[in-house]
Short mmCIF file of C-alpha atoms and ligand atoms in Angstrom, two decimals:
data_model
loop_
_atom_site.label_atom_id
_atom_site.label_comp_id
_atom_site.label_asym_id
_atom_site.label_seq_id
_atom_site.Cartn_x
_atom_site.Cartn_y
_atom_site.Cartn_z
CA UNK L 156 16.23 0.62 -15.96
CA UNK L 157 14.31 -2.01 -13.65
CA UNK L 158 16.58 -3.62 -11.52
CA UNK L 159 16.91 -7.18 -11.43
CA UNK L 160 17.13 -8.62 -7.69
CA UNK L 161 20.21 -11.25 -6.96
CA UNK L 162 19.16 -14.45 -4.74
CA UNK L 163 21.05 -12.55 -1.99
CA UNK L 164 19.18 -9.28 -2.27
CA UNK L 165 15.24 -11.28 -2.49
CA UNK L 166 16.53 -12.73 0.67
CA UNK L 167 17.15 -9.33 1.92
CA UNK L 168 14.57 -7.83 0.48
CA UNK L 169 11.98 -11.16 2.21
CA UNK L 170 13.45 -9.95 5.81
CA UNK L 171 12.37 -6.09 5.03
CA UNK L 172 8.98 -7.31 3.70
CA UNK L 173 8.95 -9.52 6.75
CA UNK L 174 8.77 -6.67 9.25
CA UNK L 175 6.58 -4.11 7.37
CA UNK L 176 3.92 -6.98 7.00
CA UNK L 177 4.24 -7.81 11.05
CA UNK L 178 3.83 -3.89 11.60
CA UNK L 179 0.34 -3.70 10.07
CA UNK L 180 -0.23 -7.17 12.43
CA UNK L 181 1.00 -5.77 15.29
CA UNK L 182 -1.25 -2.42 14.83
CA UNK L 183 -4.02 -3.76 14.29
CA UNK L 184 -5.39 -4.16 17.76
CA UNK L 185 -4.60 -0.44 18.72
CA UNK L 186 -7.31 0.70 15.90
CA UNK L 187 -10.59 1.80 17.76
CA UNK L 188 -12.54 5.09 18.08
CA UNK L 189 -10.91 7.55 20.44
CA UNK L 190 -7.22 7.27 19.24
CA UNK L 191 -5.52 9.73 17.10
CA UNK L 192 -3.03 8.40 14.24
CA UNK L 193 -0.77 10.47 15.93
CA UNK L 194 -0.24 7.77 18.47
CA UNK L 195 -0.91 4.68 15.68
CA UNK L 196 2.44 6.88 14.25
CA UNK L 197 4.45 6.79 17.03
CA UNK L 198 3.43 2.87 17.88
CA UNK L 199 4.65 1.80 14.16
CA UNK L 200 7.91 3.91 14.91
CA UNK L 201 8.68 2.20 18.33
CA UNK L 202 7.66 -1.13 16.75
CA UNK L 203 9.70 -0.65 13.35
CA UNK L 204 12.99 1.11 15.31
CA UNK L 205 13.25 -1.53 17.99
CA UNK L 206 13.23 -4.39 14.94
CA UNK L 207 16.71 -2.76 13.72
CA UNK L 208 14.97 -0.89 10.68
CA UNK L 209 14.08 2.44 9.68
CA UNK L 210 10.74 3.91 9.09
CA UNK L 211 11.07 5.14 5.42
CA UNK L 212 8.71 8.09 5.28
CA UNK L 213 10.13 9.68 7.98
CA UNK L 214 12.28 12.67 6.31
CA UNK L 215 11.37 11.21 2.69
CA UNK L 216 11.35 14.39 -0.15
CA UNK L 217 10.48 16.20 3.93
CA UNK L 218 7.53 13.70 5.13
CA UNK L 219 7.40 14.41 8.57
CA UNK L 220 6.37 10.95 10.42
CA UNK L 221 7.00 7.80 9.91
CA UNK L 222 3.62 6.19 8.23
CA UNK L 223 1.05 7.27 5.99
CA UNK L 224 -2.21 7.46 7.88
CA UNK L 225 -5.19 8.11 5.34
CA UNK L 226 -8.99 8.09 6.88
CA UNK L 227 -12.31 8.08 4.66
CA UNK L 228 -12.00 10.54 1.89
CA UNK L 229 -8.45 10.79 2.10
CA UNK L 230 -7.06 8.71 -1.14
CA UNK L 231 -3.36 8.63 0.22
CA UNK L 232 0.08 10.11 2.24
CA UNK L 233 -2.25 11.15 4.83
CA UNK L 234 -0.08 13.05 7.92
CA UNK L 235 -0.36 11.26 11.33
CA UNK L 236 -1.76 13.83 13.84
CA UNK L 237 -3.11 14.10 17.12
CA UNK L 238 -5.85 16.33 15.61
CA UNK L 239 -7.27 13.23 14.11
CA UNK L 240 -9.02 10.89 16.21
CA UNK L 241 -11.41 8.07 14.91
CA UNK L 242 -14.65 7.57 15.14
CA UNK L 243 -16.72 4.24 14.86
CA UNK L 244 -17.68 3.79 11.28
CA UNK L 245 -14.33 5.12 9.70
CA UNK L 246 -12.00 3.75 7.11
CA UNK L 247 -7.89 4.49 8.26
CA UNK L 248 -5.10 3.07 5.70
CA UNK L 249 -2.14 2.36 7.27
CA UNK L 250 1.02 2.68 4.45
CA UNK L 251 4.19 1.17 6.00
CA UNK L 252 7.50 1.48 4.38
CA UNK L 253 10.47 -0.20 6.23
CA UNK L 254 14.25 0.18 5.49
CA UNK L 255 16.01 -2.64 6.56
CA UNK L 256 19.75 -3.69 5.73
CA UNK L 257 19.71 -1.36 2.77
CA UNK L 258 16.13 -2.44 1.05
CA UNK L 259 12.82 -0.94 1.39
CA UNK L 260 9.60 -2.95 2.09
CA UNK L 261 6.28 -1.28 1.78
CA UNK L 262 2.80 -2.50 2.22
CA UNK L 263 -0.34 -1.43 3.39
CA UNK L 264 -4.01 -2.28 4.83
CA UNK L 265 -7.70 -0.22 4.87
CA UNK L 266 -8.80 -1.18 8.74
CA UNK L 267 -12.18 -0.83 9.36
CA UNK L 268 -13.26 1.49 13.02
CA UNK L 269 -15.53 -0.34 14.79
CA UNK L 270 -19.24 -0.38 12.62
CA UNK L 271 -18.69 0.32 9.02
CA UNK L 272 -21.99 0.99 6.99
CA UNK L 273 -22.13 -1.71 4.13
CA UNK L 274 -21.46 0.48 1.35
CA UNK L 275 -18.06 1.28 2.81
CA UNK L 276 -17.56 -2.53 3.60
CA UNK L 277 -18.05 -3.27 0.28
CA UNK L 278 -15.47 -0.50 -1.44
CA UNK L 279 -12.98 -2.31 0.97
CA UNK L 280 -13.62 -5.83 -0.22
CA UNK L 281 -13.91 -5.08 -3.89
CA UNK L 282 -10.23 -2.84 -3.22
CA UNK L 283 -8.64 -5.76 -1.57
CA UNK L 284 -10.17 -8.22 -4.72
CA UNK L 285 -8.41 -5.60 -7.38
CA UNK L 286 -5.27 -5.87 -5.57
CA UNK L 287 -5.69 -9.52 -5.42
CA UNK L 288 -6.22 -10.38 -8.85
CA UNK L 289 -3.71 -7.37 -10.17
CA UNK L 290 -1.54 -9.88 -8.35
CA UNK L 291 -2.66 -12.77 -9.76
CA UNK L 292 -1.60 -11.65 -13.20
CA UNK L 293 2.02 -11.63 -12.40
CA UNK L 294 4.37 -13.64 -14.15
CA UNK L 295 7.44 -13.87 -16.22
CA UNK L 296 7.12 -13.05 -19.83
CA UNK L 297 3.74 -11.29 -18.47
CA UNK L 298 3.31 -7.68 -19.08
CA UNK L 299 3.31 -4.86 -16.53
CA UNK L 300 -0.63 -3.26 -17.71
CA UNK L 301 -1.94 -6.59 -17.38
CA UNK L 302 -2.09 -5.70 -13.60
CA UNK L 303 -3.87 -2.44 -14.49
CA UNK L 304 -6.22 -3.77 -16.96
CA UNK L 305 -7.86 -6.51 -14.44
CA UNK L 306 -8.24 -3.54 -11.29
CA UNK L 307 -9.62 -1.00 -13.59
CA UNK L 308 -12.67 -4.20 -14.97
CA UNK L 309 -13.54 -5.35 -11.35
CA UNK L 310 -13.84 -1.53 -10.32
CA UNK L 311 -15.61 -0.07 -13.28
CA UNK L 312 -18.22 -3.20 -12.53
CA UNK L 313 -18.82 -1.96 -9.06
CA UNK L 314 -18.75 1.81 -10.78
CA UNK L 315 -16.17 2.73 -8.71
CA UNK L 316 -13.15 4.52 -10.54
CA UNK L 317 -9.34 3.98 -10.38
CA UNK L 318 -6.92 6.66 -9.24
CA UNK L 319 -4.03 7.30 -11.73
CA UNK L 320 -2.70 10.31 -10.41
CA UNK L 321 -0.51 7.85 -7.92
CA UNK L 322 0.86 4.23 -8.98
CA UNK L 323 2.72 1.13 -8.22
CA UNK L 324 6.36 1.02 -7.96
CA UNK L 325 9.27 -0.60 -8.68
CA UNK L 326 11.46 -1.11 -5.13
CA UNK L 327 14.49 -2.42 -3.34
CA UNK L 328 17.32 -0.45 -2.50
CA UNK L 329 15.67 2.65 -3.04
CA UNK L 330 11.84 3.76 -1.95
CA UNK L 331 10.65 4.08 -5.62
CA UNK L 332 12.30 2.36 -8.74
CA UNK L 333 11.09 1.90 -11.81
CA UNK L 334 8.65 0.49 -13.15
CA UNK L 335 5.80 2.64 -12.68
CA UNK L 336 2.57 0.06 -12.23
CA UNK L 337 -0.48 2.28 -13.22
CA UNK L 338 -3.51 0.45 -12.16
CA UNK L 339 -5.59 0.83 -15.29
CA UNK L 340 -4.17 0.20 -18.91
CA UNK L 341 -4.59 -2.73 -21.62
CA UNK L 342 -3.56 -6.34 -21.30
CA UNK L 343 -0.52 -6.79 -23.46
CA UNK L 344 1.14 -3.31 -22.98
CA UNK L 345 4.10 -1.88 -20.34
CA UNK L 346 7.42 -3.22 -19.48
CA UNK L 347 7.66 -7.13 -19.77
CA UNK L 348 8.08 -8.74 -16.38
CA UNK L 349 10.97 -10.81 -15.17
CA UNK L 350 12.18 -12.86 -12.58
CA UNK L 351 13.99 -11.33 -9.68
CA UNK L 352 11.27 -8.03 -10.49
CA UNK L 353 10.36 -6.52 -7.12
CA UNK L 354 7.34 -3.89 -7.60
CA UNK L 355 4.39 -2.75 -5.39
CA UNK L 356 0.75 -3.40 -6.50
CA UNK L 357 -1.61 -0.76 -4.64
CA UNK L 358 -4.35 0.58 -6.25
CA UNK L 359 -6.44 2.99 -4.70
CA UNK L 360 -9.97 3.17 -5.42
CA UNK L 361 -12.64 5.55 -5.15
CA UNK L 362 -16.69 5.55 -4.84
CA UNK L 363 -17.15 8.60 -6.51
CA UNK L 364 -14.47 10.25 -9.26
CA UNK L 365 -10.59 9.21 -9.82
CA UNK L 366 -9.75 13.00 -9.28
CA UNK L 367 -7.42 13.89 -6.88
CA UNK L 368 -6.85 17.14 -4.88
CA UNK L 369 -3.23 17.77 -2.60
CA UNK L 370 -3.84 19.98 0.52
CA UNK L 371 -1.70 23.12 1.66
CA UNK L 372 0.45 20.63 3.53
CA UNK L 373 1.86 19.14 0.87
CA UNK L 374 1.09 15.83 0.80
CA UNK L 375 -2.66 14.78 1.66
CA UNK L 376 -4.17 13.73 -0.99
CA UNK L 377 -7.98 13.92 -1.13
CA UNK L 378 -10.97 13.03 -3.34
CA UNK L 379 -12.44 15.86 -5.22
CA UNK L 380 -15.68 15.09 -3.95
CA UNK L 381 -15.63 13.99 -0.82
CA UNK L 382 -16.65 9.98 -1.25
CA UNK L 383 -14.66 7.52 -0.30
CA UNK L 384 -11.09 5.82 -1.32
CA UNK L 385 -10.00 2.97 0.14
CA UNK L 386 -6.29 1.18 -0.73
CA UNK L 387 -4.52 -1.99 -0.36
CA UNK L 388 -0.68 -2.52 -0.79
CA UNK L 389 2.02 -5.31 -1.38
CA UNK L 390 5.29 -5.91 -2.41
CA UNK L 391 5.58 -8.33 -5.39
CA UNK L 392 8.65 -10.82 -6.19
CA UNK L 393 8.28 -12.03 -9.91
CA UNK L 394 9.59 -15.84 -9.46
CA UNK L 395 10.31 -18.24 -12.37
CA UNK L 396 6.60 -19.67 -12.63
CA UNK L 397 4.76 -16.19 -11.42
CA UNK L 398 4.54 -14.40 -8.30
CA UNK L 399 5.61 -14.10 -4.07
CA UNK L 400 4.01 -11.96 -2.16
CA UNK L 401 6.58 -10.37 -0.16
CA UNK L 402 5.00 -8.52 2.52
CA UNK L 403 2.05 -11.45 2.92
CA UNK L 404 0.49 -11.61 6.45
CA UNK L 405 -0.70 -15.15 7.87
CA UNK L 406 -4.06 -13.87 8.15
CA UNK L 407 -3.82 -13.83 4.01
CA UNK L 408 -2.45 -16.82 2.82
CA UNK L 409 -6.23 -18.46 2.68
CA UNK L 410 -6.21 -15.65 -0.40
CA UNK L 411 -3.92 -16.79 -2.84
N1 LIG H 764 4.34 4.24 0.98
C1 LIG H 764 3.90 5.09 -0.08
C2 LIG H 764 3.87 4.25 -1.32
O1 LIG H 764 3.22 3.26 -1.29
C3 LIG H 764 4.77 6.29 -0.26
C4 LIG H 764 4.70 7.21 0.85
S1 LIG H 764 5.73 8.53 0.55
C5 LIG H 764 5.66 9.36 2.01
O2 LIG H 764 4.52 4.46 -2.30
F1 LIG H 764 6.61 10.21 1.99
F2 LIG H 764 4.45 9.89 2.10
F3 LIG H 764 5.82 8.52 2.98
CO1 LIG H 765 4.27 1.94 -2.46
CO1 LIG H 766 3.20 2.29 0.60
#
């Protein structure tokens, strides 16, 4: 069942958004070589705790901290650690998930570590334009693998590949709700979309294969290969005439 939100819970749901959106703003500046996302971890904590919420990750199905941090070749659910410090010319995705009077928010951003080569710039745009145009096709009456079927064209024409081991998700009062939101599929199939829908759009895309590989902790999850993944994340409100971006930063609107 795919819950439809009330006008009091999207209000709720706006202020959760609110927050993880201003925690990817507020980290921002604290990304350089020499820091381990160990302390980028406990930064988003202190920054998400003293706003009144809770950091979702943080004890979910036994996550340990309290955001995702995933460098280079790691696709997703990356553990923060003091082990891993960055170095100029890295990728890091921050994933933020806040809990906030009873609804979850979650968004999140591939940063760039000081000089990126090109090739790596450019699997970060083209990511960011498949999450922006899986966006774009959201709408009532629309159907769920329209979002898929646009992100899976614009990276096949880069011939980069789409992850489907991990998807999209329904959200709200709980971290993941239905629908699933695979990001590849065929125009026309899936759940229909309604207003008062909340869902995540986030695909992750890779240089090299969509295969996936979880380490002995549990939760890393790498590229078979070794190339690079890169990910972008928002949560979606389906509105009467199409779409609000829930977790939008000001640095964004200028997109959409
Ligand atoms: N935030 C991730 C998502 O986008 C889920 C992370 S689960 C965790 O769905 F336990 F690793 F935090
Ligand atoms: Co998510
Ligand atoms: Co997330």
């Amino acid at each position: 069942m795919i819950s439809i939100k009330s006008s009091r819970e999207i209000e709720l749901m706006r202020k959760t958004c609110s927050l993880a959106s201003q925690t990817l703003v507020y980290i921002e500046p604290f990304i350089k070589e020499g820091v381990s996302t160990q302390y980028l971890n406990e930064l988003c904590h202190e920054f998400i705790t003293k706003n009144g919420a809770y950091p979702s990750p943080l004890n979910y199905r036994g996550f340990p901290k309290s955001v995702c941090t995933s460098p280079n070749d790691v696709i997703c659910h990356g553990i923060p650690s003091e082990d891993v410090i960055l170095q100029d010319g890295d990728l890091l995705n921050i994933d933020v998930t806040t809990y906030l009077n009873k609804f979850h928010g979650d968004t999140n951003k591939t940063f760039l570590v000081g000089n990126v080569s090109d090739e790596h710039k450019k699997l970060v745009d083209v990511t960011y334009q498949c999450m922006r145009e899986g966006i774009k096709q959201v709408r009532p009456g629309g159907n769920i693998g329209d979002i898929g079927a646009v992100i899976q064209e614009i990276a096949h024409s880069h011939g980069y590949s789409v992850v489907e081991d991990y998807c999209g998700h329904g959200i709200g009062r709980e971290f993941h709700e239905e629908p699933q939101v695979v990001h590849v599929g065929k125009k026309g199939t899936g759940p229909k979309m309604k207003p008062g829908m909340t869902f995540t759009i986030e695909p992750m895309i890779n240089m090299g294969n969509k295969h996936t590989e979880l380490l002995d902790d549990d939760w890393t999850v790498v590229t078979t290969d070794g190339q690079w993944s890169a990910q972008f994340e928002h949560t979606i409100l389906v509105t009467d005439d199409g779409f609000e971006i829930l977790t939008i930063r000001p640095d964004e609107q200028v997109n959409f």
